[in-house]
């Protein structure tokens, strides 16, 4: 990650951030996530100065528990490999820790802490009883056989299981952790504990405790939020040109829902490059390539003559009306943001966690482009995970339509909460401030009620 320029903080926020930098050296992603929240809290602390008492900010930025562990496993040739595992249980004031596991070579403590910190506020915004946590490993499932992935997941869970429980910590999937990995992880948890504790992991298969819409939820939820942003401004997605970065679950189902609401999605990407299809992405083909065969997006252009593939570069070179960054952190730079604004960008909703750099966010806000941060716009995934937990607790399941309706209602409620909170604090229309302050207030009030713990 390149160095970011942070705006100056004042008062308790500045003191807290200085301490974060001192205690967490060499963790730029975590620094960025903390600064983004603290930058918004001046308005809340001016109205509620007592929330700066009892070192509440200092406690908020310090994880309740950080677990790092060795993950040894054997590949198909019999060679022993060693990866590193992480679980950061950041804040449990509102409920059991909840947040995904990411398996990717870029995973380190800074990345996991940034994701866990974001998760605190995202989960609070859902209004459901879940705290914030995150975890993962620097293991990359790509290029490994099913048997190798299984052995890695079993070794990973053999250490992690002792920290989990449906009332303690409930992981889900993230980048590199889909239904296959969740199945192997749950199987090992059940084997070790001798308990069929469905609520200990979410993102499970539908035949063994999973929820309808969970696979689609983050992408669908992001588009529901985007549609609300446009609706309150008297607009909609009909015939709008959209660009979605990434081509995993979040991206593909954001494309699916955007198309359902009338948008024309013309570009998507993976780590090697991006495709442009001015007639609109063929979603069935994209699903076959990326979800069924785990292939490269370049294959799309090989099979669609009028589409073009660009190796490397940035998908944000493609002009659009609405942008849905759904790939990874810090993928959309200030330069890319200025290019999009110049070409008529109307709105941005983050489907990934912190995909826009601070410079990009400043460009969007300065240009008056409505911008939805990930902790609000991509909360649909964790919201549906909490719905899965509720179904597991009741030993029941809901239909796709029922679960999708609940997801839509939650996303509309999060949108309304962000707008109302921003207006109450003198920053009408500022989704970043609204999301940060609303999430902070819910967590802070619970922490205050519990005393110094």
Coordinates of C-alpha atoms in Angstrom, one line a residue:
X1 CA 0.0 0.0 0.0
X2 CA 1.3 3.5 -0.9
X3 CA 1.6 6.1 1.8
X4 CA -1.6 8.1 2.4
X5 CA -1.9 11.7 3.4
X6 CA -4.1 12.0 6.5
X7 CA -6.0 15.1 7.4
X8 CA -5.1 16.7 10.7
X9 CA -7.1 15.6 13.7
X10 CA -7.7 17.6 16.9
X11 CA -8.7 17.0 20.5
X12 CA -9.2 13.4 21.8
X13 CA -9.2 12.0 18.3
X14 CA -5.7 13.3 17.7
X15 CA -4.4 11.9 21.0
X16 CA -5.9 8.6 20.3
X17 CA -4.5 8.4 16.7
X18 CA -1.0 9.3 17.9
X19 CA -1.2 6.4 20.4
X20 CA -2.4 4.1 17.6
X21 CA 0.6 5.0 15.5
X22 CA 2.9 4.4 18.4
X23 CA 1.5 1.1 19.5
X24 CA 0.9 -0.3 16.0
X25 CA 4.0 0.6 13.8
X26 CA 4.1 -0.6 10.3
X27 CA 0.3 -1.2 10.0
X28 CA -0.8 1.3 7.3
X29 CA -4.2 -0.3 6.5
X30 CA -5.1 -0.3 10.2
X31 CA -3.9 3.4 10.6
X32 CA -6.1 4.3 7.6
X33 CA -9.2 2.7 8.9
X34 CA -8.8 4.2 12.4
X35 CA -8.1 7.7 11.0
X36 CA -11.2 7.5 8.8
X37 CA -13.4 6.9 11.8
X38 CA -11.8 9.3 14.2
X39 CA -12.0 12.1 11.5
X40 CA -15.8 11.8 11.7
X41 CA -16.2 11.7 15.5
X42 CA -15.5 15.4 16.3
X43 CA -19.2 16.2 15.6
X44 CA -20.4 13.4 17.9
X45 CA -17.9 14.2 20.7
X46 CA -18.9 17.9 20.6
X47 CA -22.5 16.9 21.3
X48 CA -21.6 14.1 23.7
X49 CA -18.3 15.0 25.4
X50 CA -18.8 12.4 28.1
X51 CA -18.1 9.7 25.4
X52 CA -14.5 10.8 25.4
X53 CA -14.3 10.0 29.2
X54 CA -13.0 6.7 30.7
X55 CA -10.6 6.2 27.7
X56 CA -13.5 5.0 25.6
X57 CA -11.7 6.0 22.3
X58 CA -8.5 4.4 23.4
X59 CA -10.4 1.2 24.3
X60 CA -12.3 1.3 21.0
X61 CA -9.1 1.2 18.9
X62 CA -7.5 -1.6 21.0
X63 CA -8.6 -5.1 20.1
X64 CA -10.1 -7.1 22.9
X65 CA -8.1 -10.1 21.8
X66 CA -5.5 -10.9 19.0
X67 CA -4.7 -14.5 18.1
X68 CA -1.8 -15.4 15.8
X69 CA -0.9 -19.0 15.2
X70 CA 1.1 -21.4 13.0
X71 CA -0.8 -23.4 10.4
X72 CA 1.3 -26.4 9.3
X73 CA -0.1 -28.7 6.5
X74 CA 1.0 -31.2 4.0
X75 CA 0.7 -30.7 0.2
X76 CA -0.1 -33.4 -2.3
X77 CA 3.6 -34.2 -2.8
X78 CA 4.1 -34.8 0.9
X79 CA 6.0 -31.6 1.5
X80 CA 5.2 -29.8 4.8
X81 CA 4.0 -26.2 4.3
X82 CA 3.6 -23.5 7.0
X83 CA 1.3 -20.5 6.9
X84 CA 0.3 -18.0 9.5
X85 CA -3.2 -17.7 10.9
X86 CA -5.0 -14.7 12.5
X87 CA -8.1 -13.9 14.4
X88 CA -8.7 -10.5 15.9
X89 CA -11.7 -10.3 18.2
X90 CA -12.0 -6.5 18.1
X91 CA -15.1 -5.5 20.0
X92 CA -17.9 -7.6 21.5
X93 CA -20.0 -4.9 23.1
X94 CA -23.0 -5.6 21.0
X95 CA -22.8 -9.4 20.7
X96 CA -20.5 -12.3 19.7
X97 CA -17.6 -11.3 17.5
X98 CA -18.7 -11.5 13.9
X99 CA -16.6 -11.2 10.7
X100 CA -15.1 -13.2 7.9
X101 CA -12.0 -15.2 7.3
X102 CA -9.8 -14.1 4.4
X103 CA -7.3 -16.5 2.8
X104 CA -5.0 -14.5 0.5
X105 CA -1.2 -13.9 0.3
X106 CA -1.7 -10.2 1.3
X107 CA -3.2 -11.1 4.7
X108 CA -1.1 -9.8 7.6
X109 CA -1.9 -8.3 11.0
X110 CA -2.5 -4.8 9.7
X111 CA -5.0 -6.0 7.1
X112 CA -6.9 -8.2 9.7
X113 CA -7.0 -5.4 12.2
X114 CA -8.3 -2.9 9.6
X115 CA -11.0 -5.3 8.6
X116 CA -11.9 -6.1 12.2
X117 CA -12.1 -2.4 13.1
X118 CA -14.4 -1.7 10.1
X119 CA -16.5 -4.6 11.2
X120 CA -17.3 -3.0 14.5
X121 CA -19.2 -0.2 12.9
X122 CA -20.6 -2.2 10.0
X123 CA -22.1 -4.7 12.4
X124 CA -23.5 -2.0 14.6
X125 CA -25.2 -0.3 11.7
X126 CA -27.2 -3.5 11.0
X127 CA -29.0 -3.1 14.3
X128 CA -28.4 -6.8 15.0
X129 CA -26.7 -8.2 18.1
X130 CA -23.2 -8.8 16.7
X131 CA -19.8 -7.5 17.6
X132 CA -16.8 -7.0 15.3
X133 CA -13.9 -9.3 14.5
X134 CA -12.0 -10.6 11.5
X135 CA -9.4 -13.3 10.7
X136 CA -7.7 -15.3 8.0
X137 CA -4.4 -16.5 6.7
X138 CA -1.7 -15.8 4.1
X139 CA -2.6 -19.1 2.5
X140 CA -3.8 -18.8 -1.1
X141 CA -6.4 -21.4 -2.2
X142 CA -5.7 -20.6 -5.9
X143 CA -3.6 -23.3 -7.5
X144 CA -4.2 -25.9 -4.8
X145 CA -6.1 -29.1 -5.1
X146 CA -9.3 -29.7 -3.1
X147 CA -7.3 -32.1 -0.9
X148 CA -4.7 -29.5 -0.1
X149 CA -7.3 -26.9 0.7
X150 CA -9.0 -29.4 3.0
X151 CA -5.8 -30.2 4.9
X152 CA -5.0 -26.5 5.3
X153 CA -8.5 -25.8 6.6
X154 CA -8.4 -28.7 9.0
X155 CA -5.1 -27.5 10.4
X156 CA -6.3 -23.9 10.6
X157 CA -9.5 -24.9 12.5
X158 CA -7.5 -27.2 14.8
X159 CA -6.0 -24.1 16.4
X160 CA -8.8 -21.7 15.9
X161 CA -11.7 -23.8 17.3
X162 CA -10.9 -23.1 20.9
X163 CA -11.6 -19.4 20.4
X164 CA -15.0 -19.8 18.6
X165 CA -18.6 -20.5 19.6
X166 CA -22.1 -19.3 18.7
X167 CA -22.1 -17.0 21.7
X168 CA -18.4 -16.1 21.5
X169 CA -17.1 -15.7 17.9
X170 CA -18.7 -16.5 14.7
X171 CA -16.6 -16.4 11.5
X172 CA -17.8 -16.4 7.9
X173 CA -16.2 -16.3 4.5
X174 CA -14.3 -13.5 2.8
X175 CA -11.8 -13.3 -0.1
X176 CA -10.6 -16.9 -0.7
X177 CA -13.1 -18.5 1.6
X178 CA -16.2 -19.7 -0.1
X179 CA -18.6 -22.6 0.4
X180 CA -15.9 -25.2 0.0
X181 CA -13.6 -23.8 2.6
X182 CA -16.5 -23.2 5.1
X183 CA -17.5 -26.8 4.7
X184 CA -14.0 -28.1 5.5
X185 CA -13.7 -25.7 8.5
X186 CA -17.1 -26.6 9.9
X187 CA -16.5 -30.3 9.4
X188 CA -13.2 -30.0 11.5
X189 CA -15.0 -27.9 14.2
X190 CA -17.7 -30.6 14.5
X191 CA -15.1 -33.4 14.6
X192 CA -13.0 -31.7 17.3
X193 CA -15.8 -30.4 19.6
X194 CA -18.3 -33.3 19.1
X195 CA -21.1 -30.6 18.7
X196 CA -23.3 -29.8 15.7
X197 CA -23.2 -26.1 16.5
X198 CA -24.6 -24.7 13.3
X199 CA -24.3 -21.1 14.5
X200 CA -20.5 -21.2 14.9
X201 CA -19.9 -20.4 11.2
X202 CA -22.0 -18.7 8.6
X203 CA -22.0 -19.0 4.8
X204 CA -22.8 -22.7 5.1
X205 CA -24.3 -24.9 2.4
X206 CA -28.1 -24.8 2.2
X207 CA -28.4 -28.4 3.1
X208 CA -26.5 -28.1 6.4
X209 CA -27.6 -24.9 8.1
X210 CA -27.0 -22.2 5.5
X211 CA -29.2 -19.3 4.6
X212 CA -30.8 -18.4 1.3
X213 CA -29.3 -15.2 -0.1
X214 CA -26.1 -15.4 1.9
X215 CA -24.0 -15.9 -1.2
X216 CA -25.7 -13.0 -2.9
X217 CA -26.1 -10.7 0.1
X218 CA -23.1 -8.4 0.0
X219 CA -23.5 -7.6 -3.7
X220 CA -27.3 -7.4 -3.5
X221 CA -27.1 -5.2 -0.4
X222 CA -24.6 -2.8 -2.0
X223 CA -26.9 -2.2 -4.9
X224 CA -29.9 -1.8 -2.6
X225 CA -28.0 0.9 -0.8
X226 CA -27.0 2.5 -4.1
X227 CA -30.6 2.5 -5.3
X228 CA -31.6 4.3 -2.1
X229 CA -28.9 6.9 -2.6
X230 CA -30.3 7.6 -6.1
X231 CA -34.0 7.4 -5.0
X232 CA -33.7 10.2 -2.4
X233 CA -32.2 12.4 -5.1
X234 CA -35.1 11.6 -7.5
X235 CA -33.1 9.2 -9.7
X236 CA -32.7 5.5 -10.3
X237 CA -30.5 2.9 -12.0
X238 CA -32.5 2.5 -15.2
X239 CA -30.2 2.7 -18.2
X240 CA -27.3 3.8 -16.1
X241 CA -23.8 2.7 -17.2
X242 CA -22.2 0.9 -14.3
X243 CA -18.6 -0.4 -13.7
X244 CA -18.0 -3.1 -11.1
X245 CA -14.5 -4.1 -10.0
X246 CA -13.7 -7.7 -9.2
X247 CA -15.4 -10.8 -10.4
X248 CA -15.9 -12.9 -7.2
X249 CA -19.2 -13.4 -5.3
X250 CA -19.6 -9.8 -4.3
X251 CA -19.0 -8.4 -7.7
X252 CA -21.0 -11.0 -9.6
X253 CA -24.1 -10.5 -7.5
X254 CA -23.8 -6.8 -7.5
X255 CA -23.8 -7.1 -11.3
X256 CA -26.9 -9.3 -11.1
X257 CA -28.9 -7.0 -8.9
X258 CA -27.8 -3.8 -10.8
X259 CA -29.1 -5.4 -14.0
X260 CA -32.4 -6.4 -12.3
X261 CA -32.8 -2.7 -11.4
X262 CA -32.1 -1.6 -15.0
X263 CA -28.4 -0.7 -15.1
X264 CA -26.1 -1.7 -17.9
X265 CA -23.0 -3.1 -16.3
X266 CA -20.1 -2.8 -18.9
X267 CA -16.9 -3.7 -17.0
X268 CA -15.5 -6.1 -14.4
X269 CA -12.0 -7.2 -13.4
X270 CA -9.8 -9.6 -11.7
X271 CA -6.2 -9.4 -10.4
X272 CA -4.7 -9.7 -14.0
X273 CA -6.8 -7.2 -15.9
X274 CA -10.3 -6.2 -16.9
X275 CA -13.0 -6.7 -19.5
X276 CA -15.2 -4.1 -21.2
X277 CA -18.5 -5.2 -22.9
X278 CA -20.4 -2.2 -24.1
X279 CA -23.4 -4.3 -24.8
X280 CA -23.6 -5.3 -21.1
X281 CA -21.8 -8.1 -19.3
X282 CA -23.1 -11.6 -20.1
X283 CA -23.6 -12.7 -16.5
X284 CA -24.2 -16.4 -17.1
X285 CA -20.9 -16.6 -18.9
X286 CA -19.1 -14.6 -16.2
X287 CA -20.5 -17.0 -13.5
X288 CA -19.4 -20.0 -15.5
X289 CA -15.8 -18.7 -15.8
X290 CA -15.3 -17.3 -12.3
X291 CA -17.7 -19.3 -10.0
X292 CA -17.9 -22.7 -11.6
X293 CA -14.4 -23.1 -13.2
X294 CA -12.4 -20.5 -11.1
X295 CA -10.9 -19.2 -14.4
X296 CA -9.4 -15.9 -15.4
X297 CA -11.6 -13.1 -16.7
X298 CA -9.5 -12.9 -19.9
X299 CA -11.5 -15.9 -21.1
X300 CA -14.6 -13.7 -21.3
X301 CA -13.1 -11.7 -24.2
X302 CA -12.0 -14.9 -25.9
X303 CA -15.6 -16.1 -26.0
X304 CA -17.3 -12.7 -26.7
X305 CA -16.0 -11.2 -29.9
X306 CA -17.2 -7.6 -29.3
X307 CA -15.7 -7.5 -25.8
X308 CA -12.2 -6.4 -25.1
X309 CA -9.7 -7.4 -22.4
X310 CA -7.1 -5.1 -21.0
X311 CA -4.2 -6.7 -19.2
X312 CA -3.1 -4.9 -16.1
X313 CA -4.3 -1.3 -15.7
X314 CA -7.4 -0.3 -13.8
X315 CA -11.0 -0.9 -14.5
X316 CA -11.6 2.6 -13.3
X317 CA -10.2 3.9 -16.6
X318 CA -13.7 3.0 -18.0
X319 CA -16.2 6.0 -17.7
X320 CA -19.5 5.2 -16.0
X321 CA -22.5 6.7 -14.3
X322 CA -22.2 4.6 -11.1
X323 CA -19.2 2.9 -9.7
X324 CA -19.2 -0.2 -7.5
X325 CA -15.7 -1.0 -6.2
X326 CA -16.0 -4.6 -5.1
X327 CA -12.5 -6.1 -5.3
X328 CA -10.1 -5.1 -2.4
X329 CA -8.8 -2.3 -0.2
X330 CA -7.3 0.8 -1.8
X331 CA -8.0 -0.2 -5.4
X332 CA -9.5 3.1 -6.5
X333 CA -7.0 6.0 -6.2
X334 CA -7.5 9.8 -6.2
X335 CA -6.3 10.0 -9.8
X336 CA -8.9 7.4 -10.8
X337 CA -11.6 9.2 -8.9
X338 CA -10.8 12.5 -10.7
X339 CA -11.1 10.7 -14.0
X340 CA -14.5 9.2 -13.1
X341 CA -15.8 12.6 -11.9
X342 CA -14.6 14.3 -15.1
X343 CA -16.6 11.8 -17.1
X344 CA -19.9 12.3 -15.3
X345 CA -19.9 9.9 -12.3
X346 CA -23.2 10.1 -10.4
X347 CA -22.6 7.9 -7.4
X348 CA -20.2 5.4 -5.7
X349 CA -21.1 2.6 -3.3
X350 CA -18.3 0.4 -1.9
X351 CA -18.9 -3.3 -2.1
X352 CA -15.5 -4.2 -0.8
X353 CA -13.9 -3.0 2.5
X354 CA -12.2 0.4 2.1
X355 CA -11.6 0.0 -1.7
X356 CA -11.3 3.8 -2.2
X357 CA -8.2 5.6 -0.9
X358 CA -8.6 8.7 1.3
X359 CA -7.6 10.8 -1.7
X360 CA -10.3 9.2 -3.8
X361 CA -12.9 9.8 -1.1
X362 CA -11.9 13.5 -0.9
X363 CA -12.3 13.8 -4.6
X364 CA -15.8 12.4 -4.6
X365 CA -16.9 14.5 -1.6
X366 CA -15.4 17.7 -3.1
X367 CA -17.2 17.0 -6.4
X368 CA -20.5 16.4 -4.6
X369 CA -20.7 12.8 -5.8
X370 CA -22.7 10.7 -3.3
X371 CA -20.3 8.2 -1.7
X372 CA -21.3 5.2 0.4
X373 CA -18.5 3.8 2.5
X374 CA -18.2 0.0 2.8
X375 CA -19.2 -0.2 6.4
X376 CA -22.6 0.9 5.3
X377 CA -23.0 -0.2 1.7
X378 CA -21.5 -3.7 2.0
X379 CA -23.2 -4.5 5.4
X380 CA -25.6 -6.8 3.6
X381 CA -23.3 -9.8 3.9
X382 CA -22.9 -9.7 7.6
X383 CA -26.6 -8.8 8.1
X384 CA -27.6 -12.0 6.3
X385 CA -25.0 -13.9 8.3
X386 CA -26.8 -12.7 11.4
X387 CA -30.1 -13.8 9.8
X388 CA -28.4 -17.2 9.2
X389 CA -27.5 -17.3 12.9
X390 CA -31.1 -16.6 13.8
X391 CA -32.4 -19.5 11.6
X392 CA -29.7 -21.8 13.1
X393 CA -30.9 -20.9 16.7
X394 CA -34.5 -21.7 15.8
X395 CA -33.6 -24.8 13.8
X396 CA -35.5 -23.4 10.8
X397 CA -35.0 -21.8 7.4
X398 CA -36.6 -19.0 5.4
X399 CA -37.3 -18.8 1.7
X400 CA -35.2 -16.8 -0.7
X401 CA -37.9 -14.2 -1.2
X402 CA -38.4 -13.8 2.5
X403 CA -34.7 -13.5 3.3
X404 CA -34.1 -11.1 0.4
X405 CA -37.0 -8.9 1.6
X406 CA -35.4 -8.8 5.1
X407 CA -32.0 -7.9 3.5
X408 CA -33.6 -5.1 1.5
X409 CA -35.3 -3.7 4.6
X410 CA -32.0 -3.8 6.6
X411 CA -30.1 -1.9 3.8
X412 CA -32.8 0.7 3.5
X413 CA -32.8 1.2 7.3
X414 CA -28.9 1.5 7.3
X415 CA -29.2 4.1 4.5
X416 CA -31.9 6.1 6.5
X417 CA -29.8 5.9 9.7
X418 CA -26.7 7.3 7.9
X419 CA -28.6 10.1 6.3
X420 CA -30.4 11.0 9.5
X421 CA -27.3 10.9 11.7
X422 CA -25.3 13.0 9.2
X423 CA -28.1 15.7 9.2
X424 CA -28.4 15.6 13.0
X425 CA -24.7 16.4 13.2
X426 CA -24.7 19.2 10.7
X427 CA -23.3 17.3 7.7
X428 CA -26.4 16.6 5.6
X429 CA -25.8 14.0 2.9
X430 CA -22.4 12.9 4.2
X431 CA -22.7 9.1 4.3
X432 CA -19.1 8.7 5.7
X433 CA -19.8 10.8 8.7
X434 CA -23.3 9.4 9.2
X435 CA -22.1 5.7 9.1
X436 CA -19.1 6.3 11.4
X437 CA -21.1 8.3 14.0
X438 CA -24.1 6.1 14.0
X439 CA -22.0 3.0 14.4
X440 CA -19.9 4.6 17.1
X441 CA -22.8 5.8 19.1
X442 CA -24.4 2.3 19.3
X443 CA -21.1 0.7 20.4
X444 CA -20.1 3.5 22.7
X445 CA -23.3 3.4 24.6
X446 CA -23.0 -0.3 25.2
X447 CA -19.3 0.0 26.3
X448 CA -20.3 2.8 28.7
X449 CA -23.0 0.7 30.2
X450 CA -20.6 -2.2 30.8
X451 CA -18.1 -0.1 32.8
X452 CA -14.4 -0.3 32.3
X453 CA -13.9 -3.7 30.8

